[in-house]
Amino acid sequence: MTDTLTASSLGSFARGRRVLVTSALPYANGHIHLGHLVEYIQTDIWVRFQRMRGARVLYVCADDTHGTSIMIRARQEGRSEQELIAAMSAAHQRDFTGFQIAFDHYGSTNSERNREYCAQIWGALRSADFVVEREVTQLFDPTAGVFLADRFVKGRCPRCDTPDQYGDSCDHCGSTYSPTELKDPVSTLSGARPELKSAHHLFVKIEKLRGFLTEWTQEPGRLQPEIANYLKGHFLADELRDWDVSRPAPYFGFEIPDSPGNYWYVWFDAPIGYLAATSEWCDANGEAFDAWWRSTDTEIYHFIGKDIVYFHTLFWPAMLHVAGFPLPKRVQAHGFLTVNGEKMSKSKGTFVLASTYLEHLDPAHLRYFYASKLGPKVDDLDLNLEELAVKVNADLVGKVVNLASRTARFVKESGLSQEYPEDGGLFREAAASGIAIAEAYEACDFARAMRLIMGLADRANEYIDREEPWKLKKQPSSAAALRDVCTVALNLYWQLVTYLAPVLPKLAEQSEKLLGGSLASFAAAEQPLLGTPVAEFEHLMQRVDSKKVEAVMAATRDAATDAAASAVGVSAPSPTSAPVLNQPFEDDGEALAGEPLAPECSFDDFAKIDLRVARVLTAVVIPEANKLLRLTVSLGGEATREIIAGIKSAYAPEALVGRLVVVVANLAPRKMKFGVSQGMVIAAGPGAAEIYILAPDSGAKPGQRVH
RNA sequence: GCCGAAGUAGCUCAGUUGGUUAGAGCACGCGCUUCAUAAGCGCGUUGUCCCCGGUUCAAGUCCGGGCUUCGGCACCA
């Protein structure tokens, strides 16, 4: 009956194909959350799919462990970096396992093997004359004890003398310069006067490879078209700047062997972690590294987020190319996750950690939901929790699992028929659909694959309804017919579970127990199961309970609150404290953590800043700008100022006119694209819709100073 | 302003190389069924396929122009 398809054609389509797959390395500075999981679930599904088609797949990942923030966090927590990253790696791996993400090997960038590969690639860059060493005289903040990047230094423009300019270029005259040329430089970190300090810096002259990279990135199928386009128009159109790959001590990372006191920048050693992880796996499994990474027979795939595209499409291929490694066949980027249409937020309970989710909900639900949403494009993906419940309940429970649920019990005694019954071509058609489904998986168009599968599920349910097995059951004379109908239904179910197995490995496993076959290969969808026993039916999947969804969000909010409490050292309230808050606040530590306190300043320092109450007289949008409003404010009497403020996204002009605000009145005028701004309106918030202007209580008058 | 993507039923989306009365799921209404996890099946309602113009025997699909939305960049001290 399935003779139109050669047996196991789907399952062996990729036999002999050797595929090396990576997900981006999660940073050891934080726990895995639902946003990370988009990538790992996407990759894991793709890997499982490739295996089911007969490819030999190696899936590796590792923790990304280096950098300043790890160093500082370890200090704050009073433990070594090694302790910190070991604990975080264990937590990461626990979370991944919980979501059935199955790496072949999970390494760390802080491994000896990684250091070796870093040295190897570094050596190749050196000998191919890609490294420029420059004795750079850099500004150093003696208070904070760190070298200052350009934008952490301000001063007067060396060309036109305009004050308050950043270390790289002047907004007034447009000239560019080195921060050391700034007059009267100030560190924006501590306010200290930076010292000149000589530092050895190492750069990779990536411009030498612009032709090669252009060709490589524009190769069809290499990158998603929108990304190839973007690179072509933005980076590759101009001369590529030398890439600064070193950081001076102190830095948690690998010291550069031929440049003592300098460390490889975290983004240098992070992708090399792919090599190290592969190598470690090879050692542990008696495989030859060269067969995986040095062989042109191996197809290398990187799954990444859109934020790190240029590391993986410019620097990384450049490094591999120079060091003589084959390059990735494809770099697949995905968008960011939003929850209920917004950025994830701890206070709203949508910044959900993987571990929190797992305490309440089934990982399979998230895997299916992501699969149903993930296409080949770089679009952001929205996790609407209501939609998740509806989709999972309707598709997986109502359609797919229901097929087994409504027929398996009827054949518990008899098992499946010996011969495949007439089914009107349903099985054959579903087997043939495997090609389109496989193509969709291959192209990372999981949403399409899910749609195709659900279409098949609809047809199977219609079949059961037509055949009415429950009626056959009531007539002992129809026993054979009953068994035939259930055989068809369960085989159609079997096909669906085959196709869904990359997404729902646990369901596949349970189904193997129920029906006794093997779902290791897509070939399972081509040959019906016949004459086999059927096990006692057990529920294969629970519905999504919206109470549990709410519990996840509540737990997320609670965790944020607890973190805030411990962050500010709140202990039990003192019995003598007078006014008691009878209403609990849910102020989390998100904001403070995101922007730590600035170094202490003296009263004199503070007094330099002249804050004044002002009244907004006029406010108009600047149409050409995306974020700016042009305000006229009064400081009382005739004194007015024009201020350009980046608050358009949060305030309509008419909502501002007439109200009192606080302005920095003695801020040096700043020439901007749309005019000169004579001051600054004080506001809080992360930006976009969340900008909150400070207002004095009623009674304050324009012109009054804020002390 | 620049670059990119997208605009199809109340919602989420599908519509392959232009080809018959534009589809699915959810929601809604009516009916059937009761094997199944308040699951399933049938029938039905809802559309200026963003707008204008062009090519064509034929445009949701191709071309030109415009509008809107969302990303990214610039601008935000």
PDB file of C-alpha atoms in Angstrom, chain A residues 420-642:
ATOM      1  CA  TYR A 420      -3.514  -2.829   6.983  1.00  0.00           C
ATOM      2  CA  PRO A 421      -7.194  -2.129   6.324  1.00  0.00           C
ATOM      3  CA  GLU A 422      -8.668   0.004   3.603  1.00  0.00           C
ATOM      4  CA  ASP A 423      -8.600   3.595   4.780  1.00  0.00           C
ATOM      5  CA  GLY A 424      -9.386   5.571   1.662  1.00  0.00           C
ATOM      6  CA  GLY A 425      -5.751   6.484   1.154  1.00  0.00           C
ATOM      7  CA  LEU A 426      -5.327   8.328   4.446  1.00  0.00           C
ATOM      8  CA  PHE A 427      -2.179   6.560   5.528  1.00  0.00           C
ATOM      9  CA  ARG A 428      -0.586   6.856   2.136  1.00  0.00           C
ATOM     10  CA  GLU A 429      -1.351  10.552   1.918  1.00  0.00           C
ATOM     11  CA  ALA A 430      -0.018  11.230   5.376  1.00  0.00           C
ATOM     12  CA  ALA A 431       3.143   9.319   4.527  1.00  0.00           C
ATOM     13  CA  ALA A 432       3.536  11.384   1.379  1.00  0.00           C
ATOM     14  CA  SER A 433       3.080  14.575   3.409  1.00  0.00           C
ATOM     15  CA  GLY A 434       6.231  13.630   5.233  1.00  0.00           C
ATOM     16  CA  ILE A 435       8.252  15.099   2.408  1.00  0.00           C
ATOM     17  CA  ALA A 436       6.689  18.538   2.750  1.00  0.00           C
ATOM     18  CA  ILE A 437       6.914  18.328   6.523  1.00  0.00           C
ATOM     19  CA  ALA A 438      10.574  17.392   6.338  1.00  0.00           C
ATOM     20  CA  GLU A 439      11.275  20.249   3.966  1.00  0.00           C
ATOM     21  CA  ALA A 440       9.646  22.648   6.395  1.00  0.00           C
ATOM     22  CA  TYR A 441      11.732  21.330   9.280  1.00  0.00           C
ATOM     23  CA  GLU A 442      14.878  21.501   7.221  1.00  0.00           C
ATOM     24  CA  ALA A 443      14.199  25.140   6.378  1.00  0.00           C
ATOM     25  CA  CYS A 444      13.499  25.932  10.040  1.00  0.00           C
ATOM     26  CA  ASP A 445       9.921  26.671   9.091  1.00  0.00           C
ATOM     27  CA  PHE A 446       8.532  24.783  12.059  1.00  0.00           C
ATOM     28  CA  ALA A 447       5.305  26.770  11.982  1.00  0.00           C
ATOM     29  CA  ARG A 448       4.589  25.369   8.565  1.00  0.00           C
ATOM     30  CA  ALA A 449       5.455  21.858   9.672  1.00  0.00           C
ATOM     31  CA  MET A 450       3.043  22.144  12.585  1.00  0.00           C
ATOM     32  CA  ARG A 451       0.264  23.382  10.315  1.00  0.00           C
ATOM     33  CA  LEU A 452       0.749  20.464   7.965  1.00  0.00           C
ATOM     34  CA  ILE A 453       0.706  17.995  10.843  1.00  0.00           C
ATOM     35  CA  MET A 454      -2.450  19.455  12.331  1.00  0.00           C
ATOM     36  CA  GLY A 455      -4.131  19.190   8.950  1.00  0.00           C
ATOM     37  CA  LEU A 456      -3.413  15.474   9.030  1.00  0.00           C
ATOM     38  CA  ALA A 457      -4.799  15.258  12.553  1.00  0.00           C
ATOM     39  CA  ASP A 458      -8.054  16.792  11.358  1.00  0.00           C
ATOM     40  CA  ARG A 459      -8.406  14.166   8.673  1.00  0.00           C
ATOM     41  CA  ALA A 460      -7.787  11.388  11.167  1.00  0.00           C
ATOM     42  CA  ASN A 461     -10.463  12.660  13.525  1.00  0.00           C
ATOM     43  CA  GLU A 462     -12.918  12.878  10.653  1.00  0.00           C
ATOM     44  CA  TYR A 463     -12.170   9.279   9.842  1.00  0.00           C
ATOM     45  CA  ILE A 464     -12.986   8.087  13.341  1.00  0.00           C
ATOM     46  CA  ASP A 465     -16.162  10.050  13.312  1.00  0.00           C
ATOM     47  CA  ARG A 466     -17.204   8.477  10.025  1.00  0.00           C
ATOM     48  CA  GLU A 467     -16.455   4.957  11.156  1.00  0.00           C
ATOM     49  CA  GLU A 468     -18.048   5.243  14.599  1.00  0.00           C
ATOM     50  CA  PRO A 469     -16.010   2.594  16.400  1.00  0.00           C
ATOM     51  CA  TRP A 470     -18.102   3.005  19.536  1.00  0.00           C
ATOM     52  CA  LYS A 471     -21.062   1.591  17.639  1.00  0.00           C
ATOM     53  CA  LEU A 472     -19.018  -1.297  16.296  1.00  0.00           C
ATOM     54  CA  LYS A 473     -17.999  -2.089  19.826  1.00  0.00           C
ATOM     55  CA  LYS A 474     -21.592  -2.750  20.823  1.00  0.00           C
ATOM     56  CA  GLN A 475     -21.998  -5.515  18.260  1.00  0.00           C
ATOM     57  CA  PRO A 476     -19.843  -8.572  18.904  1.00  0.00           C
ATOM     58  CA  SER A 477     -20.156  -9.445  15.224  1.00  0.00           C
ATOM     59  CA  SER A 478     -18.255  -6.297  14.299  1.00  0.00           C
ATOM     60  CA  ALA A 479     -15.143  -7.108  16.295  1.00  0.00           C
ATOM     61  CA  ALA A 480     -12.947  -7.369  13.208  1.00  0.00           C
ATOM     62  CA  ALA A 481     -14.265  -4.118  11.818  1.00  0.00           C
ATOM     63  CA  LEU A 482     -13.672  -2.426  15.142  1.00  0.00           C
ATOM     64  CA  ARG A 483     -10.113  -3.624  15.201  1.00  0.00           C
ATOM     65  CA  ASP A 484      -9.570  -2.433  11.650  1.00  0.00           C
ATOM     66  CA  VAL A 485     -10.900   1.028  12.372  1.00  0.00           C
ATOM     67  CA  CYS A 486      -8.728   1.356  15.437  1.00  0.00           C
ATOM     68  CA  THR A 487      -5.745   0.036  13.528  1.00  0.00           C
ATOM     69  CA  VAL A 488      -6.175   2.804  10.998  1.00  0.00           C
ATOM     70  CA  ALA A 489      -6.736   5.447  13.648  1.00  0.00           C
ATOM     71  CA  LEU A 490      -3.751   4.413  15.696  1.00  0.00           C
ATOM     72  CA  ASN A 491      -1.524   4.227  12.670  1.00  0.00           C
ATOM     73  CA  LEU A 492      -2.568   7.712  11.634  1.00  0.00           C
ATOM     74  CA  TYR A 493      -1.781   8.768  15.178  1.00  0.00           C
ATOM     75  CA  TRP A 494       1.538   7.008  14.903  1.00  0.00           C
ATOM     76  CA  GLN A 495       2.414   9.030  11.830  1.00  0.00           C
ATOM     77  CA  LEU A 496       1.550  12.264  13.581  1.00  0.00           C
ATOM     78  CA  VAL A 497       3.679  11.414  16.565  1.00  0.00           C
ATOM     79  CA  THR A 498       6.517  10.557  14.220  1.00  0.00           C
ATOM     80  CA  TYR A 499       6.337  13.958  12.644  1.00  0.00           C
ATOM     81  CA  LEU A 500       6.005  15.624  16.021  1.00  0.00           C
ATOM     82  CA  ALA A 501       8.784  13.644  17.656  1.00  0.00           C
ATOM     83  CA  PRO A 502      11.462  16.324  17.152  1.00  0.00           C
ATOM     84  CA  VAL A 503       9.230  18.730  19.027  1.00  0.00           C
ATOM     85  CA  LEU A 504       7.719  16.329  21.539  1.00  0.00           C
ATOM     86  CA  PRO A 505      10.254  13.632  22.362  1.00  0.00           C
ATOM     87  CA  LYS A 506       8.463  12.593  25.520  1.00  0.00           C
ATOM     88  CA  LEU A 507       5.190  12.056  23.715  1.00  0.00           C
ATOM     89  CA  ALA A 508       7.070   9.983  21.170  1.00  0.00           C
ATOM     90  CA  GLU A 509       8.531   7.858  23.924  1.00  0.00           C
ATOM     91  CA  GLN A 510       5.162   7.300  25.579  1.00  0.00           C
ATOM     92  CA  SER A 511       3.652   6.415  22.232  1.00  0.00           C
ATOM     93  CA  GLU A 512       6.348   3.832  21.645  1.00  0.00           C
ATOM     94  CA  LYS A 513       5.315   2.233  24.909  1.00  0.00           C
ATOM     95  CA  LEU A 514       1.674   2.323  23.917  1.00  0.00           C
ATOM     96  CA  LEU A 515       2.057   0.823  20.470  1.00  0.00           C
ATOM     97  CA  GLY A 516       5.352  -0.963  20.677  1.00  0.00           C
ATOM     98  CA  GLY A 517       7.130   0.499  17.665  1.00  0.00           C
ATOM     99  CA  SER A 518      10.157   2.717  17.310  1.00  0.00           C
ATOM    100  CA  LEU A 519      10.074   6.390  16.474  1.00  0.00           C
ATOM    101  CA  ALA A 520      13.791   6.809  16.024  1.00  0.00           C
ATOM    102  CA  SER A 521      13.363   7.521  12.349  1.00  0.00           C
ATOM    103  CA  PHE A 522      10.985   9.379  10.084  1.00  0.00           C
ATOM    104  CA  ALA A 523      10.617   6.040   8.338  1.00  0.00           C
ATOM    105  CA  ALA A 524       8.160   5.160  11.075  1.00  0.00           C
ATOM    106  CA  ALA A 525       5.597   7.205   9.183  1.00  0.00           C
ATOM    107  CA  GLU A 526       5.875   5.024   6.088  1.00  0.00           C
ATOM    108  CA  GLN A 527       5.224   1.534   7.360  1.00  0.00           C
ATOM    109  CA  PRO A 528       2.106   0.802   9.374  1.00  0.00           C
ATOM    110  CA  LEU A 529       2.319  -1.048  12.642  1.00  0.00           C
ATOM    111  CA  LEU A 530       0.494  -4.349  12.256  1.00  0.00           C
ATOM    112  CA  GLY A 531      -0.301  -7.263  14.506  1.00  0.00           C
ATOM    113  CA  THR A 532       1.238  -5.668  17.537  1.00  0.00           C
ATOM    114  CA  PRO A 533      -0.264  -5.451  20.996  1.00  0.00           C
ATOM    115  CA  VAL A 534      -1.593  -2.227  22.394  1.00  0.00           C
ATOM    116  CA  ALA A 535      -0.713  -1.348  25.962  1.00  0.00           C
ATOM    117  CA  GLU A 536      -3.011  -0.041  28.635  1.00  0.00           C
ATOM    118  CA  PHE A 537      -3.880   3.509  27.682  1.00  0.00           C
ATOM    119  CA  GLU A 538      -2.607   6.214  29.964  1.00  0.00           C
ATOM    120  CA  HIS A 539      -3.027   9.931  29.551  1.00  0.00           C
ATOM    121  CA  LEU A 540      -0.319  11.149  27.237  1.00  0.00           C
ATOM    122  CA  MET A 541      -0.535  14.830  27.951  1.00  0.00           C
ATOM    123  CA  GLN A 542      -2.231  17.128  30.400  1.00  0.00           C
ATOM    124  CA  ARG A 543      -4.133  20.179  29.299  1.00  0.00           C
ATOM    125  CA  VAL A 544      -2.690  23.576  30.099  1.00  0.00           C
ATOM    126  CA  ASP A 545      -4.179  24.719  33.353  1.00  0.00           C
ATOM    127  CA  SER A 546      -4.528  28.495  33.273  1.00  0.00           C
ATOM    128  CA  LYS A 547      -4.198  28.558  37.054  1.00  0.00           C
ATOM    129  CA  LYS A 548      -0.718  27.173  36.668  1.00  0.00           C
ATOM    130  CA  VAL A 549       0.112  29.764  34.070  1.00  0.00           C
ATOM    131  CA  GLU A 550      -0.945  32.396  36.567  1.00  0.00           C
ATOM    132  CA  ALA A 551       1.119  30.637  39.231  1.00  0.00           C
ATOM    133  CA  VAL A 552       4.224  30.922  37.070  1.00  0.00           C
ATOM    134  CA  MET A 553       3.723  34.624  36.683  1.00  0.00           C
ATOM    135  CA  ALA A 554       3.017  35.076  40.363  1.00  0.00           C
ATOM    136  CA  ALA A 555       6.169  33.143  41.270  1.00  0.00           C
ATOM    137  CA  THR A 556       8.129  35.319  38.877  1.00  0.00           C
ATOM    138  CA  ARG A 557       6.807  38.468  40.496  1.00  0.00           C
ATOM    139  CA  ASP A 558       7.537  37.083  43.967  1.00  0.00           C
ATOM    140  CA  ALA A 559      11.080  36.183  43.018  1.00  0.00           C
ATOM    141  CA  ALA A 560      11.615  39.692  41.733  1.00  0.00           C
ATOM    142  CA  THR A 561      10.302  41.118  44.982  1.00  0.00           C
ATOM    143  CA  ASP A 562      12.489  38.858  47.090  1.00  0.00           C
ATOM    144  CA  ALA A 563      15.518  39.741  45.031  1.00  0.00           C
ATOM    145  CA  ALA A 564      14.820  43.407  45.547  1.00  0.00           C
ATOM    146  CA  ALA A 565      14.446  42.915  49.283  1.00  0.00           C
ATOM    147  CA  SER A 566      17.709  41.047  49.616  1.00  0.00           C
ATOM    148  CA  ALA A 567      19.445  43.438  47.271  1.00  0.00           C
ATOM    149  CA  VAL A 568      18.801  46.388  49.562  1.00  0.00           C
ATOM    150  CA  GLY A 569      19.401  44.346  52.683  1.00  0.00           C
ATOM    151  CA  VAL A 570      15.944  44.601  54.124  1.00  0.00           C
ATOM    152  CA  SER A 571      15.626  42.605  57.310  1.00  0.00           C
ATOM    153  CA  ALA A 572      12.735  42.200  59.687  1.00  0.00           C
ATOM    154  CA  PRO A 573      11.147  45.551  60.311  1.00  0.00           C
ATOM    155  CA  SER A 574      12.255  47.193  63.506  1.00  0.00           C
ATOM    156  CA  PRO A 575       9.530  47.309  66.130  1.00  0.00           C
ATOM    157  CA  THR A 576      10.178  50.973  66.702  1.00  0.00           C
ATOM    158  CA  SER A 577       9.781  52.032  63.131  1.00  0.00           C
ATOM    159  CA  ALA A 578       6.865  54.375  63.204  1.00  0.00           C
ATOM    160  CA  PRO A 579       4.838  54.560  60.001  1.00  0.00           C
ATOM    161  CA  VAL A 580       3.988  51.097  58.833  1.00  0.00           C
ATOM    162  CA  LEU A 581       3.155  50.412  55.256  1.00  0.00           C
ATOM    163  CA  ASN A 582      -0.098  48.533  55.301  1.00  0.00           C
ATOM    164  CA  GLN A 583       0.129  47.926  51.605  1.00  0.00           C
ATOM    165  CA  PRO A 584       2.804  45.692  50.195  1.00  0.00           C
ATOM    166  CA  PHE A 585       4.810  47.205  47.376  1.00  0.00           C
ATOM    167  CA  GLU A 586       6.120  45.125  44.584  1.00  0.00           C
ATOM    168  CA  ASP A 587       9.216  47.124  43.848  1.00  0.00           C
ATOM    169  CA  ASP A 588      11.748  44.746  42.414  1.00  0.00           C
ATOM    170  CA  GLY A 589      15.497  45.166  42.094  1.00  0.00           C
ATOM    171  CA  GLU A 590      15.480  45.250  38.329  1.00  0.00           C
ATOM    172  CA  ALA A 591      16.193  48.953  37.938  1.00  0.00           C
ATOM    173  CA  LEU A 592      18.922  49.171  40.545  1.00  0.00           C
ATOM    174  CA  ALA A 593      20.611  46.066  39.259  1.00  0.00           C
ATOM    175  CA  GLY A 594      20.431  47.338  35.704  1.00  0.00           C
ATOM    176  CA  GLU A 595      22.125  50.591  36.609  1.00  0.00           C
ATOM    177  CA  PRO A 596      24.230  50.322  39.760  1.00  0.00           C
ATOM    178  CA  LEU A 597      24.830  53.325  41.966  1.00  0.00           C
ATOM    179  CA  ALA A 598      27.405  55.806  40.762  1.00  0.00           C
ATOM    180  CA  PRO A 599      30.483  56.389  42.890  1.00  0.00           C
ATOM    181  CA  GLU A 600      30.078  58.647  45.841  1.00  0.00           C
ATOM    182  CA  CYS A 601      30.298  62.370  45.207  1.00  0.00           C
ATOM    183  CA  SER A 602      30.868  65.276  47.542  1.00  0.00           C
ATOM    184  CA  PHE A 603      28.342  67.919  48.408  1.00  0.00           C
ATOM    185  CA  ASP A 604      30.387  70.334  46.398  1.00  0.00           C
ATOM    186  CA  ASP A 605      30.105  68.076  43.410  1.00  0.00           C
ATOM    187  CA  PHE A 606      26.372  67.985  43.846  1.00  0.00           C
ATOM    188  CA  ALA A 607      26.169  71.730  44.274  1.00  0.00           C
ATOM    189  CA  LYS A 608      27.655  72.242  40.858  1.00  0.00           C
ATOM    190  CA  ILE A 609      24.440  71.013  39.375  1.00  0.00           C
ATOM    191  CA  ASP A 610      21.807  73.713  39.389  1.00  0.00           C
ATOM    192  CA  LEU A 611      18.387  72.124  39.300  1.00  0.00           C
ATOM    193  CA  ARG A 612      15.480  74.506  38.860  1.00  0.00           C
ATOM    194  CA  VAL A 613      11.738  74.302  38.787  1.00  0.00           C
ATOM    195  CA  ALA A 614      10.459  75.294  35.369  1.00  0.00           C
ATOM    196  CA  ARG A 615       7.133  75.541  33.626  1.00  0.00           C
ATOM    197  CA  VAL A 616       6.621  74.104  30.181  1.00  0.00           C
ATOM    198  CA  LEU A 617       5.362  76.896  27.924  1.00  0.00           C
ATOM    199  CA  THR A 618       5.352  75.152  24.589  1.00  0.00           C
ATOM    200  CA  ALA A 619       5.981  71.653  23.422  1.00  0.00           C
ATOM    201  CA  VAL A 620       6.122  70.454  19.850  1.00  0.00           C
ATOM    202  CA  VAL A 621       7.184  67.234  18.277  1.00  0.00           C
ATOM    203  CA  ILE A 622      10.215  67.276  16.041  1.00  0.00           C
ATOM    204  CA  PRO A 623       8.766  65.366  13.115  1.00  0.00           C
ATOM    205  CA  GLU A 624      12.089  64.321  11.637  1.00  0.00           C
ATOM    206  CA  ALA A 625      13.226  62.799  14.888  1.00  0.00           C
ATOM    207  CA  ASN A 626      11.862  59.645  16.334  1.00  0.00           C
ATOM    208  CA  LYS A 627      12.179  60.428  20.000  1.00  0.00           C
ATOM    209  CA  LEU A 628      12.495  64.155  20.429  1.00  0.00           C
ATOM    210  CA  LEU A 629      10.253  66.971  21.612  1.00  0.00           C
ATOM    211  CA  ARG A 630      11.176  70.622  21.455  1.00  0.00           C
ATOM    212  CA  LEU A 631      10.189  72.365  24.701  1.00  0.00           C
ATOM    213  CA  THR A 632      10.204  75.958  25.762  1.00  0.00           C
ATOM    214  CA  VAL A 633      10.347  76.244  29.511  1.00  0.00           C
ATOM    215  CA  SER A 634      10.086  79.260  31.742  1.00  0.00           C
ATOM    216  CA  LEU A 635      12.299  79.810  34.748  1.00  0.00           C
ATOM    217  CA  GLY A 636      10.014  82.631  35.808  1.00  0.00           C
ATOM    218  CA  GLY A 637       9.884  86.191  34.521  1.00  0.00           C
ATOM    219  CA  GLU A 638      11.481  86.576  31.154  1.00  0.00           C
ATOM    220  CA  ALA A 639      13.893  83.702  31.521  1.00  0.00           C
ATOM    221  CA  THR A 640      13.039  80.971  29.045  1.00  0.00           C
ATOM    222  CA  ARG A 641      14.993  78.075  27.660  1.00  0.00           C
ATOM    223  CA  GLU A 642      14.645  75.832  24.712  1.00  0.00           C
TER     224      GLU A 642
END
